[in-house]
Structure formats: structure tokens, C-alpha cells
Coordinates of C-alpha atoms in Angstrom, one line a residue:
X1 CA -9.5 52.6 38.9
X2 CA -8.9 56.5 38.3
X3 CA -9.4 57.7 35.0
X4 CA -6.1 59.7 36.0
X5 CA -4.3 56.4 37.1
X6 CA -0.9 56.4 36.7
X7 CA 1.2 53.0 35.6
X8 CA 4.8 52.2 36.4
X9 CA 6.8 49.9 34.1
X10 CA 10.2 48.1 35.3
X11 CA 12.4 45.8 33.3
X12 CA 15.6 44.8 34.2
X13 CA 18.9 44.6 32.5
X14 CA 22.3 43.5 32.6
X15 CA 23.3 46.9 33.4
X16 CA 20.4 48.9 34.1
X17 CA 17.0 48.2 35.9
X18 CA 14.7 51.3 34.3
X19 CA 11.7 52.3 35.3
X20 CA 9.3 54.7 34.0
X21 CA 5.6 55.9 34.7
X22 CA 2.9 56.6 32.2
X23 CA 0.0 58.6 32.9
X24 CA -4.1 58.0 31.7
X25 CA -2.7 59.3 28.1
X26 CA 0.2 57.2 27.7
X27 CA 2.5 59.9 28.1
X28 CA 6.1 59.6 30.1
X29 CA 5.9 61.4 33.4
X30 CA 9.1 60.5 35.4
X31 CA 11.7 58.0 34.4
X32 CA 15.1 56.7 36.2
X33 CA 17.8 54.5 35.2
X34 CA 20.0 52.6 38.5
X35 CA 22.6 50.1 37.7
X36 CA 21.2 46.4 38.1
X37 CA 22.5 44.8 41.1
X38 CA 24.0 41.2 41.4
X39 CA 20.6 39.8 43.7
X40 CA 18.4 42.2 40.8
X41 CA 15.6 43.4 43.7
X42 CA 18.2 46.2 44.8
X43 CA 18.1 47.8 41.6
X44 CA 14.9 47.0 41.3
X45 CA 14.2 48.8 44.5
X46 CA 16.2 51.4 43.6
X47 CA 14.6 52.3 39.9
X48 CA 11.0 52.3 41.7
X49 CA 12.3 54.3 44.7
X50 CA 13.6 57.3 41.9
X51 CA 10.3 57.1 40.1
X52 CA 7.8 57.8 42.6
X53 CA 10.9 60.6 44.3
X54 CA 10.3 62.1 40.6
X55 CA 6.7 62.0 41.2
X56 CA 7.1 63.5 44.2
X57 CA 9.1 66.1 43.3
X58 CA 6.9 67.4 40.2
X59 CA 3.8 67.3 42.8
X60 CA 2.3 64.6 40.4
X61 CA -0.2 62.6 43.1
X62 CA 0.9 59.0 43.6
X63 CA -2.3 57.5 42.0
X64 CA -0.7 54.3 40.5
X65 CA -3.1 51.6 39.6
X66 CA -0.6 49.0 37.6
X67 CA 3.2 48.2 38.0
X68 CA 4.1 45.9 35.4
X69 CA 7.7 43.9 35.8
X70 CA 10.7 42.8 33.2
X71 CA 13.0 40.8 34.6
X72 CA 15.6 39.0 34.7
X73 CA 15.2 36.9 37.6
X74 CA 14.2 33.0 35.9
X75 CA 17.0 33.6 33.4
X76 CA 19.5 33.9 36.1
X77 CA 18.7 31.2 38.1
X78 CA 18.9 29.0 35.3
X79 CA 22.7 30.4 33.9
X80 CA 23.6 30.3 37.4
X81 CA 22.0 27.0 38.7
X82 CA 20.9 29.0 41.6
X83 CA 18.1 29.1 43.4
X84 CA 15.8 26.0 41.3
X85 CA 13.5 23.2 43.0
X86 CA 13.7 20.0 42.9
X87 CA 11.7 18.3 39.9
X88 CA 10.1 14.9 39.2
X89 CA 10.4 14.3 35.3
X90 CA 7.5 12.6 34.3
X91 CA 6.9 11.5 30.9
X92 CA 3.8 9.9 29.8
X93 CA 4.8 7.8 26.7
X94 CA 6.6 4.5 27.3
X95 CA 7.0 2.8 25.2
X96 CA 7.2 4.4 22.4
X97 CA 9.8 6.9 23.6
X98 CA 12.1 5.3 26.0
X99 CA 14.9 5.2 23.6
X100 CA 15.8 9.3 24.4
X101 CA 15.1 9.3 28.2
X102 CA 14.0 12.8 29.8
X103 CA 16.9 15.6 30.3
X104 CA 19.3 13.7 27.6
X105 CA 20.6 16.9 26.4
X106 CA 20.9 18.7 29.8
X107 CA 24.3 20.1 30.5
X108 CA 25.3 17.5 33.5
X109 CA 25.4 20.6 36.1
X110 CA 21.7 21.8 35.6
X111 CA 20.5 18.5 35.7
X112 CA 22.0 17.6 38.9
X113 CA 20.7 21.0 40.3
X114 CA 17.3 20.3 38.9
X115 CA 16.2 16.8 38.7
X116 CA 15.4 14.7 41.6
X117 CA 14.8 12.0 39.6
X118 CA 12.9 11.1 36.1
X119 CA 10.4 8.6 34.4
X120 CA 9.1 7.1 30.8
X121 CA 5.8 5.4 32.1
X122 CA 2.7 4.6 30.0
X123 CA 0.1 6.9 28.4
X124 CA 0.2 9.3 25.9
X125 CA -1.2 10.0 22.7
X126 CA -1.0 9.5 18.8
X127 CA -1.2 12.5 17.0
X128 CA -5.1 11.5 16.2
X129 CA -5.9 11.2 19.2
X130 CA -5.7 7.7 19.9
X131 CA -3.6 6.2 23.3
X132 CA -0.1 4.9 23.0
X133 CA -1.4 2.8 26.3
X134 CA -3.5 3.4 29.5
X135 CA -2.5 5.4 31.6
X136 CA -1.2 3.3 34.4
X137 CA -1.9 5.4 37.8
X138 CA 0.3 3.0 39.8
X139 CA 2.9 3.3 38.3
X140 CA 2.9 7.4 38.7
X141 CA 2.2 6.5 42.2
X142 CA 5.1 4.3 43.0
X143 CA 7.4 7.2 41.1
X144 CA 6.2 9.2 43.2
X145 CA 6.9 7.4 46.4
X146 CA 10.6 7.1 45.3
X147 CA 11.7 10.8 45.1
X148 CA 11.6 13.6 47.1
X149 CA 10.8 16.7 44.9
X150 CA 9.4 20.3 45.2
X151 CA 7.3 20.0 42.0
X152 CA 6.4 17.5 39.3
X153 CA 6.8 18.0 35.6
X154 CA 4.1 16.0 33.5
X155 CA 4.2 15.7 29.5
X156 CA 2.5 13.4 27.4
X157 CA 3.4 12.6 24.2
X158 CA 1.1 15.2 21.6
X159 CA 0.0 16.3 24.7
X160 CA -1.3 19.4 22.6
X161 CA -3.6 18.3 21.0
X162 CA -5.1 15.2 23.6
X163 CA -4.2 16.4 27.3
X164 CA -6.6 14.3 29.1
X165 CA -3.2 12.1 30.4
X166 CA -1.9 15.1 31.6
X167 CA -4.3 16.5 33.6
X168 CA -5.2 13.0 35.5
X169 CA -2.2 12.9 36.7
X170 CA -2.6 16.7 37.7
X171 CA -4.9 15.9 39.2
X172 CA -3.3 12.6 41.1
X173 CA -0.8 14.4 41.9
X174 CA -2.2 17.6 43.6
X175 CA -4.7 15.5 45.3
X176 CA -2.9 13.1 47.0
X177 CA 1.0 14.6 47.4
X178 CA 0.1 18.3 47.4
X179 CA 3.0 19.0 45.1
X180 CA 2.7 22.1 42.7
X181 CA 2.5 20.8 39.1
X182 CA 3.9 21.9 35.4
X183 CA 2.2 20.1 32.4
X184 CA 3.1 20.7 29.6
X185 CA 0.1 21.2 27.1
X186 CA -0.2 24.7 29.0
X187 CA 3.6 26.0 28.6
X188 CA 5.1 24.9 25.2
X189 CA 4.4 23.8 21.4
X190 CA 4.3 20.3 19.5
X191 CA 7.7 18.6 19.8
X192 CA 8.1 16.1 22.5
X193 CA 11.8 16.5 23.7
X194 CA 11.8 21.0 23.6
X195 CA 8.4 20.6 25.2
X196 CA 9.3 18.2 27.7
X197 CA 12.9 20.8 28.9
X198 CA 10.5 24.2 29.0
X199 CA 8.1 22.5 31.4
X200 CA 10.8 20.5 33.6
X201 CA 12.4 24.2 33.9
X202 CA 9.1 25.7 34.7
X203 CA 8.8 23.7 37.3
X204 CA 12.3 24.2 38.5
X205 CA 11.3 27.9 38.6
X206 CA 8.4 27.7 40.8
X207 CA 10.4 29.2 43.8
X208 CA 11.9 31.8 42.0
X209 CA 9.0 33.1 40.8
X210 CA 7.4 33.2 44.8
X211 CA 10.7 35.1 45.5
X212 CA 10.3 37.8 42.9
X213 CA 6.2 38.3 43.6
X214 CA 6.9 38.2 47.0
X215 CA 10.0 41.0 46.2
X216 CA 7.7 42.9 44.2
X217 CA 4.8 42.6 46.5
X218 CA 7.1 43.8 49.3
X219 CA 8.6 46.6 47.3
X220 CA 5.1 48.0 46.5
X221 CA 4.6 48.0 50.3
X222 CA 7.3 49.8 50.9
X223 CA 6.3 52.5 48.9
X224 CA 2.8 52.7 50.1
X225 CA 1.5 51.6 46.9
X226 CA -1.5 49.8 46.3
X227 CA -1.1 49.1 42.5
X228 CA -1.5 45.7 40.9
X229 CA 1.3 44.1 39.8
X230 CA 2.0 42.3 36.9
X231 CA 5.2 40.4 34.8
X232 CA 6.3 40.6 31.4
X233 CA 6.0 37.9 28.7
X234 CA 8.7 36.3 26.3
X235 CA 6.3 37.7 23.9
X236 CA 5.5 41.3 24.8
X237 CA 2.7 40.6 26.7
X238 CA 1.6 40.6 30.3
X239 CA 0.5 38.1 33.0
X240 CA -0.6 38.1 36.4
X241 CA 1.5 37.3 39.9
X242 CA -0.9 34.6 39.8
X243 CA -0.8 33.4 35.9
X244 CA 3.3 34.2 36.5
X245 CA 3.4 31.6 39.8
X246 CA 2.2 28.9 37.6
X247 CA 4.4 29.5 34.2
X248 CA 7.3 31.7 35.3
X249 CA 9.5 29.9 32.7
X250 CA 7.3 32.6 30.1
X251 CA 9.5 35.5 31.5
X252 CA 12.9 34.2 30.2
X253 CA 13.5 36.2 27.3
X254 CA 10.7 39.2 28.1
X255 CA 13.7 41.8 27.9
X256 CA 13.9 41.9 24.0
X257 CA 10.3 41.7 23.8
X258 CA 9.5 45.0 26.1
X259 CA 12.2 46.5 24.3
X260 CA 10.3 46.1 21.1
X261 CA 7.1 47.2 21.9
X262 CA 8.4 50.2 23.6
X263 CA 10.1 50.7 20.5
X264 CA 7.1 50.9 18.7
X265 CA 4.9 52.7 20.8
X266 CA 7.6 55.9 21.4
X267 CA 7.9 55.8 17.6
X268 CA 4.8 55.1 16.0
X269 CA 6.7 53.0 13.3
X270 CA 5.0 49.8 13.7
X271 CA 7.3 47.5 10.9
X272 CA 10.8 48.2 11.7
X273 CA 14.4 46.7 12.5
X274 CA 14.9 47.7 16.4
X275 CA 18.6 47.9 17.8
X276 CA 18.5 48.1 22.0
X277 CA 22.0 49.1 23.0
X278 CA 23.1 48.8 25.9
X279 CA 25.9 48.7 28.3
X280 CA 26.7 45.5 27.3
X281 CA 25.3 44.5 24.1
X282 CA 23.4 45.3 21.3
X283 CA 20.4 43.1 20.6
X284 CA 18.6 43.4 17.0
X285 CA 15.0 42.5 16.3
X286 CA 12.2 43.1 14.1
X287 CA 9.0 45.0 14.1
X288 CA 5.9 43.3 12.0
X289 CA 2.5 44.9 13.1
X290 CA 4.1 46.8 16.3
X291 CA 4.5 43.3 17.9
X292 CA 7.8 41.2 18.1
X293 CA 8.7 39.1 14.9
X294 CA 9.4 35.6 16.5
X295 CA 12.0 33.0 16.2
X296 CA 11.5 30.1 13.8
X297 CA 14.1 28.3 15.2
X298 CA 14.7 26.6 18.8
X299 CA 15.4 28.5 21.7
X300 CA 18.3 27.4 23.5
X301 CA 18.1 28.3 27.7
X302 CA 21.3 28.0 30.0
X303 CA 21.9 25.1 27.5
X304 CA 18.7 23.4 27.3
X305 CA 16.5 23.4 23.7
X306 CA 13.1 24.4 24.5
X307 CA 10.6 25.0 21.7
X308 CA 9.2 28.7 23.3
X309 CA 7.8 31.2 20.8
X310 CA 10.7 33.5 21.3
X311 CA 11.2 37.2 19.6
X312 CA 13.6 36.8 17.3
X313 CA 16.7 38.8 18.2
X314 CA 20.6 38.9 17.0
X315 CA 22.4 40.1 20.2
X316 CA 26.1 41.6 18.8
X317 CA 28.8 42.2 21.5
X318 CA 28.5 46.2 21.1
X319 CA 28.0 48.2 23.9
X320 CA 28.5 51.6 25.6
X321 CA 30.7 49.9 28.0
X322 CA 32.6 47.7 25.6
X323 CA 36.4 47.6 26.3
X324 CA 38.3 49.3 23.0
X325 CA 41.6 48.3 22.5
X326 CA 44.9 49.2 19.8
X327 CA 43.4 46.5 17.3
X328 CA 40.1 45.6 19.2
X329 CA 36.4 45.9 20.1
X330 CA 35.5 44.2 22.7
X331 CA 34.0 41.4 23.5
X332 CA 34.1 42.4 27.1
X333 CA 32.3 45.5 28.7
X334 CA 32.5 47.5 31.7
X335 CA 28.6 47.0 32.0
X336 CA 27.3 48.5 34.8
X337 CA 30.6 50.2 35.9
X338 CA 30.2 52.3 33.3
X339 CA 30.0 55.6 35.3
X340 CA 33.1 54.3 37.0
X341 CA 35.5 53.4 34.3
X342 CA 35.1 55.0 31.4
X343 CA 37.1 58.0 29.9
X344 CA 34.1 60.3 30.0
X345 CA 33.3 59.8 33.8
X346 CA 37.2 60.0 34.9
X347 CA 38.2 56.4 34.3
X348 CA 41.1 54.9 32.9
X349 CA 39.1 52.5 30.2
X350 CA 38.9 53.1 26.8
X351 CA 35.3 52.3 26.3
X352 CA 32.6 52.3 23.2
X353 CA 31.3 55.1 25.2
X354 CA 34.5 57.3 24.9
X355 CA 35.1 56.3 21.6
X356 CA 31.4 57.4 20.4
X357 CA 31.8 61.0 22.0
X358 CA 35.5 61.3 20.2
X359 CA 33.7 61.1 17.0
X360 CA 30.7 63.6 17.9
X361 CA 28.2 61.1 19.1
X362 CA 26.6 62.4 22.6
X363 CA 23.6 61.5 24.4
X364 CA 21.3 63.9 25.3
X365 CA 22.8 65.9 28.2
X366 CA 26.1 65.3 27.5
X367 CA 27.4 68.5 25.5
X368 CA 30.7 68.8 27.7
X369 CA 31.9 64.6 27.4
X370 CA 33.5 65.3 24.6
X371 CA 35.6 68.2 26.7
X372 CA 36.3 65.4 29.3
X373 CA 38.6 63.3 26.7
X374 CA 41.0 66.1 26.7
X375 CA 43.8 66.4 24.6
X376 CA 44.6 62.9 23.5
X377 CA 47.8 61.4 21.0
X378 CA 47.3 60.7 17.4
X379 CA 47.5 57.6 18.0
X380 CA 45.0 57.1 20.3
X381 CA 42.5 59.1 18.3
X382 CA 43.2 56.6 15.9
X383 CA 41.9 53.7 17.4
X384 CA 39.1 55.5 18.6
X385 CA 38.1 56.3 14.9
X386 CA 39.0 52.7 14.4
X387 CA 36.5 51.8 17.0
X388 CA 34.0 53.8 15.6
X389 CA 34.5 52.2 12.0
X390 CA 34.5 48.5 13.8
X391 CA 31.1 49.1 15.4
X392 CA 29.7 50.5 12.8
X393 CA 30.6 47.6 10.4
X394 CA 29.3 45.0 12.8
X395 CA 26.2 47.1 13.3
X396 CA 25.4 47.3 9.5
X397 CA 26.3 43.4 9.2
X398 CA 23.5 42.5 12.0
X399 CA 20.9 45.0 10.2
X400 CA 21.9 43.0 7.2
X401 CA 21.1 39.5 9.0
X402 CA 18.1 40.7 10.0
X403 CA 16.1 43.0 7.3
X404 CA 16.5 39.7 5.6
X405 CA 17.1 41.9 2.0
X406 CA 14.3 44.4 2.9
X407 CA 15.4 48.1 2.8
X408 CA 12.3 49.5 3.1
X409 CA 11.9 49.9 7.0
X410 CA 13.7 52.4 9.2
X411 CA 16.3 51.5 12.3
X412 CA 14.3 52.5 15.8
X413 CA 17.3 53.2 17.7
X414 CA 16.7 52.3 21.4
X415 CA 18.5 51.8 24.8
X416 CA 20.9 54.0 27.3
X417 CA 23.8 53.5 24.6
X418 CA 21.8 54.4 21.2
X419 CA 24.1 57.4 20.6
X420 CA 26.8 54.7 20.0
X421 CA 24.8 54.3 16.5
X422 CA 25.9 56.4 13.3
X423 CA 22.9 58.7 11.7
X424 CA 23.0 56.5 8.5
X425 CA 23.1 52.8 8.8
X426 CA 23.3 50.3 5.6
X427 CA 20.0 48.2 4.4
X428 CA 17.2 50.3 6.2
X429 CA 15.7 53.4 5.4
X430 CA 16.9 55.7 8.1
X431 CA 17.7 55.7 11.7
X432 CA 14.3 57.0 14.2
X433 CA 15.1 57.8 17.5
X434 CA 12.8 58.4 19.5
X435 CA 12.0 60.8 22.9
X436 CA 12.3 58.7 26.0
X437 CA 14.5 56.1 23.7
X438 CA 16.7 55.1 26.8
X439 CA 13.9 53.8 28.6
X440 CA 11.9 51.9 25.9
X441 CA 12.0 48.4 27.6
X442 CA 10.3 49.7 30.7
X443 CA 7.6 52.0 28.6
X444 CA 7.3 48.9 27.0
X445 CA 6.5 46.7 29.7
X446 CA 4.2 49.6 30.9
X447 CA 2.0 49.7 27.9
X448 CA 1.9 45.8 27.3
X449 CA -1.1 43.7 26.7
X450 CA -1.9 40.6 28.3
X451 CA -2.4 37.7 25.8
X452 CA -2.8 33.6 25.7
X453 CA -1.7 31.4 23.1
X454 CA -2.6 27.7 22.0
X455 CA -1.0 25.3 19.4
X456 CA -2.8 22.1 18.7
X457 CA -3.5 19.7 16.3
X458 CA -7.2 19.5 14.8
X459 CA -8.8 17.3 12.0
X460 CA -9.6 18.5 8.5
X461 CA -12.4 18.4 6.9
X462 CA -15.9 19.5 7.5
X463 CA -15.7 19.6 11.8
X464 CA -12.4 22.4 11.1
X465 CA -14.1 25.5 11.4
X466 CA -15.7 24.6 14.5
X467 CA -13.1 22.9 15.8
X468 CA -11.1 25.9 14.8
X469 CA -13.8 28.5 16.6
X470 CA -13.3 26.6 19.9
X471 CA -9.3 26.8 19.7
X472 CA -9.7 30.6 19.8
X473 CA -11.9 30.6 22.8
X474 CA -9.5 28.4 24.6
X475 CA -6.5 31.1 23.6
X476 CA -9.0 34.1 24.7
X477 CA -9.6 32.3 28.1
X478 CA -6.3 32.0 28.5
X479 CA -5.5 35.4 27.9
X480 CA -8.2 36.3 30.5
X481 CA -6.4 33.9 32.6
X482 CA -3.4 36.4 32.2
X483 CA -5.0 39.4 33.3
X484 CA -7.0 40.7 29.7
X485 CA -10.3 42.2 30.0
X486 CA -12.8 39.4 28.5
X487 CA -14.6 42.2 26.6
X488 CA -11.7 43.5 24.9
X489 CA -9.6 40.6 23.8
X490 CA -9.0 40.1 20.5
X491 CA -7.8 37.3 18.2
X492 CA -4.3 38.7 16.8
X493 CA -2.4 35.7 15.2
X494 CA -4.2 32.5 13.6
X495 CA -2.0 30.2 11.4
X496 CA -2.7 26.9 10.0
X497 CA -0.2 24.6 8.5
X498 CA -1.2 21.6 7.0
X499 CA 0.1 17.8 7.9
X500 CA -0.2 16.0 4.7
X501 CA 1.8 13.2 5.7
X502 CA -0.6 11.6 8.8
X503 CA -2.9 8.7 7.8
X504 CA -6.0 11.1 8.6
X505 CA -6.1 15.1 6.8
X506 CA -5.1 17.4 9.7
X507 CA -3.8 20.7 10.2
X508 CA -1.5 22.6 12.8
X509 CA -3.3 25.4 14.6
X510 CA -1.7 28.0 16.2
X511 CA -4.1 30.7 17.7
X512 CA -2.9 33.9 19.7
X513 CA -5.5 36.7 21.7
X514 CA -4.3 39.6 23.0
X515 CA -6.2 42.3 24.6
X516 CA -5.8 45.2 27.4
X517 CA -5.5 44.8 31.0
X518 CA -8.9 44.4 33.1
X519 CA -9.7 47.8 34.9

């Protein structure tokens, strides 16, 4: 790779697909913002085609080693039901868990999209270790031979920490039905049931993810670009095409997180509350260490509870497109028809937008909107100064559900709408906003590291430490697996939580690496 490579970071949103490209010094050399399309590779298209015409233009050669890719493509298919293969549920635990059969919880109309048809046979684990039962080979066989499916999604009870059921049937399964296969001691965490939805969906997304690789692939083409291409993590990290085939389901939820992380990098703040507004909304999150502070809590997905290390994000109905009525804020936007609708382009809807510029709130470029409002009634300036109060109420009320009581951190203010926000905001220390802030989430997808997790259970006692030393080689392979250069990758996030309450001492591992991309 040049040492004068350029990268190009895309993520996109419910109203805008941004791009942006990054030269060898991590400095912003074009940028372009194009409204997000209802299929998502037109924008997509579109934000890479301004890019490289930006490039162009400035006489910047079109050296681009990496293209890194937020998007929205798994989430959709799963709100919409559109688009998912066929999956055989497997679970490897009968019969000590027959009494909640697989998919229970799954909103009837994703279920009869997804599942072509499900199982509780024997195998499994205790949590030391020891088998529930054999595992009973057959019986997967003769599953098998009942269902027509596009994939097969295997979990094994405390699969985590003893996945040898697991990957026999892998191994059954590729060998002698050639069907692509999700298990589940690779995607999620302990916690049979969220662990069990996250893989049956990651199987489900196995042809979405070939679509979007293959639209990516094709885009790069296009373009005459050469570049490797890589997808964003729920977590703020990256993965390969090749990493992303096999767990797409880990880019649900990567919007937030490249939001954050360009939050940090474009501010150098690295502990911080982050508010990304946008057309729509306003999501909130936290800063601890430049990376994404994560959800303790389950993560629900198109209905379905998965147990996903998610950032932790508030999203508030507040965007620049948000409708503004007499007595009202919202919920509903304009989203991407902003440009169309709004007072300030030479619409006929009141919007947050409008309602920002009234009181003296302008992006960057936009001296003369407040000139477009024209003379307006009393009355109507009213309830723009009455939308100005509203939003800035249920800003300072999210702020205050998030800093969590601490006052001490500043606001990054982030996103195409972070005008909307007042200079001073309640509960943080003051408001940064940052150059290039409308593009964050793509300088943040650009700048991401690519990183592999594990959670496990291990014994206590004397064998720990080893024990412990080989968990974080399995997490640093995996994050080599995702792209990260092997001599670079470092150990970022090791916690151990103690399980007093098992007949043998043991403690919860959870073990993160991280590092930068391979050259």
C-alpha cells in the first residue's frame, strides 16, 4: 500500500448516506452527503460517485487503498421482513430445554419469513463442562432431511464456554448438505434464548450480506477502484467482506457506533456524551476511552431479544426534518425530503430546521436561511420559539438519562442537523463541535479498527491465569480474522465477573482485541 493511500468511509442513514475520504495523515480531503435511497446502494452509489468527483476536481490522485462501509442494509431486511433465507433452528439441548421451544418470542410475521422449520435435539453442555447427553448425529440428520432451508442455525446450550457440539454438527452439516452454517459460540454471549435469536438471524442474513459485498464490490468497479473493502461493526470496529459473509448480523446497529468514534477522533475529547442529529432523530451515546460505552441491557432487533454487545444509545424523536406544529414537535419528520419541504428550501413545512434558523441557529453555509423565512406572523414566530424551547427540553432530559449524574464531560455535537442544538446544554460541561461534524459517522467508519471478542466461562483457581492467557489469544485471532494486523493488535477490554453460585468456583470472562487494519 502507498504511504500516500487514501481511505474512503461510507455509512448510511435514514436520511443521508455520507461519505468521506481521509488521506495518509488522517485528515478530511473531500466529503459529500446524498439522500439515502429506499433500495440504500443508490445512495450509496451516489455518496461514493461525489467523493472521488471531489477528488477529481482538487487534482488529488485516486490512490485509495481501503473503503470501509456503514450500513444499513441487515437492519432493514429484518424491519421489513425482506429479503432473509430460509433457516433450520437447531438447538442442541433436549431435554433440558424443551419447555421454551426455539423462536417463542418471534413476532409471528418474522418467523414465518425466516424459519423453515426448528428442533430441541440432544447435546449440549453444563456450564462445567460436562454433556446434558450425546450428541445424537441421527437425529440432526433426519432434521435435516425434513426441511428445505438456505442455512442452518446451531446453538448448544453454554455453547460458550464448551463448543465442541457445535462445531460437529458444523461440520455434519457442511460436509454432507453443503448448507452455509451460523453457530452460535462465534456471534453472541452466555444466555441460551438471546443467543439462540442473534444466530437464527445471522443466518437469515446470509443473502443479504452477498447482496451488499457484491453491491459494494460492483460499486468499486465502477469507479475503477481497486481498494479493499471492508464493513462496520455494532461496536465501532471493522471486519472483512469475508469475516462480514459469515456474521453479517454484527452490522445491525454499526450507525451509532461510527458515529461515536468519529465523534471522538474530529474532537479529540475521548470521554464524552455524543448527540448525532439527524434528519430524523437524535441518537445519544457516551464516550469512555474514545470507544462506544455499551448497553447493559438486551438488545431488542425488529422485535426479537438478542444478547449483542450493543453501544448504548437513547435515540429522541428530534430532528432537522421534524414536523413542528401550533402545540407540537414532532414525532414525524420530513427525513430525507428535507431539501424539498422545508421553509428554508421553499416548502410549505414547518420543520425543526426552520424553527432552528428562526432563532439564529445556522449551519455552516447557511448565512441567508434565515432571510428565506421572510416576514412571518406573531403567531407563528411563537410556535417556532415554542419549538425551539420543546427541543431543547427533551435534549437536556436525554443528556440527563445519559451522563448518568456526571457533569464533568462536554456534549460532541455531531450529524447534518447539529445546529438544531443550543450553545449551552444542562448536565455537561459545554457543547464541542467539531470541523467536519456533519460527516462524523462516515470519518468514523474510515478510521475504525478491526477487533474480535470472546465471552466464556473458565474455572477458578490455580489453571485461571492460563486459562485466561489463552482466551485472549482466541479474541486476538479473531480479530485477525476480521482484518487486524497480527502484530499490532492489542488487548483493549478484559472483565471478569465471578459465579459464586455454581457447584465448582468459576468466573465470566469477557476478553476484547482491537488493533489497526493489515497494510
Amino acid at each position: 500500500m502507498s504511504d500516500n493511500a487514501l481511505r474512503i468511509g461510507i455509512d448510511v442513514g435514514g436520511t443521508n448516506t455520507d461519505a468521506v475520504v481521509l488521506d495518509a495523515a488522517d485528515r478530511v480531503v473531500a466529503k459529500a452527503k446524498r439522500p439515502t435511497t429506499s433500495d440504500v446502494t443508490g445512495g450509496l452509489l451516489a455518496a461514493l460517485g461525489a467523493v472521488l468527483a471531489e477528488l477529481d476536481r482538487s487534482g488529488t490522485p485516486r490512490d485509495v487503498s481501503r473503503v470501509m462501509l456503514g450500513t444499513t442494509h441487515a437492519t432493514n431486511a429484518v424491519l421489513e421482513r425482506r429479503g432473509l433465507g430460509r433457516v433450520a433452528v437447531l438447538r442442541l439441548g433436549a431435554p433440558a430445554t424443551t419447555s421454551v421451544p426455539p423462536l417463542s418470542d418471534w413476532p409471528a410475521s418474522l418467523r414465518a419469513a425466516v424459519s423453515a422449520g426448528e428442533a430441541v435435539l440432544p447435546g449440549g453442555h453444563y456450564v462445567d463442562g460436562r454433556e446434558i447427553g450425546p450428541l445424537d448425529r441421527d437425529a440432526v440428520r433426519r432434521f435435516l432431511d425434513g426441511v428445505e432451508a438456505d442455512a442452518v442455525a446451531v446453538t448448544g446450550v453454554f455453547s460458550p464456554a464448551t463448543a465442541e457440539h457445535e462445531r460437529a454438527v458444523a461440520e455434519l452439516v457442511a460436509g454432507e448438505y453443503g448448507l452455509p452454517v451460523s453457530v452460535s459460540h462465534e456471534i453472541g454471549s452466555l444466555g441460551l434464548l438471546e443467543r439462540e435469536n442473534a444466530t437464527v438471524l445471522n443466518a437469515a442474513l446470509y443473502g443479504v450480506a452477498g447482496s451488499v459485498t457484491g453491491a459494494l464490490a460492483g460499486a468499486l468497479a465502477e469507479h475503477g477502484l481497486t481498494a479493499t473493502p471492508y464493513l462496520a461493526q455494532n461496536d465501532g470496529t471493522l471486519m472483512t467482506t469475508e469475516h462480514a459473509a459469515r456474521l453479517p448480523v454484527s452490522t445491525i446497529g454499526s450507525g451509532p457506533a461510527n458515529s461515536l468514534r468519529g465523534a471522538a477522533f474530529l474532537s479529540g475529547v475521548p470521554d464524552a456524551v455524543v448527540a448525532d442529529v439527524g434528519g430524523t432523530s437524535t441518537d445519544l451515546g457516551v464516550l469512555t476511552g474514545g470507544f462506544p460505552r455499551e448497553s447493559a441491557a438486551a438488545v431488542e432487533i425488529g422485535g426479537v431479544l438478542t444478547n449483542f454487545r450493543m453501544p448504548d444509545i437513547l435515540a429522541i424523536a428530534l430532528g432537522g426534518g421534524t414536523v413542528v406544529r401550533e402545540h407540537a414537535v414532532g414525532p414525524d419528520s420530513v427525513g430525507y425530503r428535507i431539501t424539498e419541504e422545508a421553509l428554508v428550501f421553499g416548502g410549505s413545512t414547518v420543520t425543526m430546521t426552520d424553527a432552528a434558523v428562526a432563532a439564529g441557529r445556522v449551519p455552516p453555509g447557511g448565512e441567508d436561511w434565515r432571510d428565506r423565512l421572510g416576514d412571518r406572523s406573531e403567531g407563528f414566530r411563537d410556535t417556532l420559539e415554542r419549538a425551539v424551547a420543546a427541543a431543547d427540553a427533551m435534549l437536556a432530559d436525554a443528556v440527563d438519562r445519559m451522563a448518568l449524574g456526571r457533569a464533568d464531560r462536554p456534549l460532541v455535537a455531531v450529524g447534518g442537523g447539529a445546529f438544531l442544538l443550543p450553545p449551552r446544554v444542562p448536565g455537561v460541561s459545554g457543547v464541542v463541535r467539531p470541523r467536519h461534524a456533519e460527516v462524523a459517522n462516515a470519518v468514523g467508519a474510515a478510521i475504525a479498527l478491526a477487533s474480535g471478542r470472546v465471552d466464556t466461562i473458565l474455572p477458578a483457581g490455580e489453571s485461571r491465569s492460563k486459562a485466561i492467557e489463552r482466551v485472549k489469544e482466541e479474541a486476538a485471532a479473531r480479530a485477525v480474522a476480521a482484518g487486524a494486523d497480527s502484530a499490532q493488535v492489542e488487548i483493549v477490554d478484559l472483565l471478569e465477573v465471578p459465579l459464586s453460585y455454581l457447584s465448582e468456583p468459576a468466573v465470566r470472562v469477557h476478553v476484547k482485541a482491537a488493533g489497526p487494519l493489515a497494510r
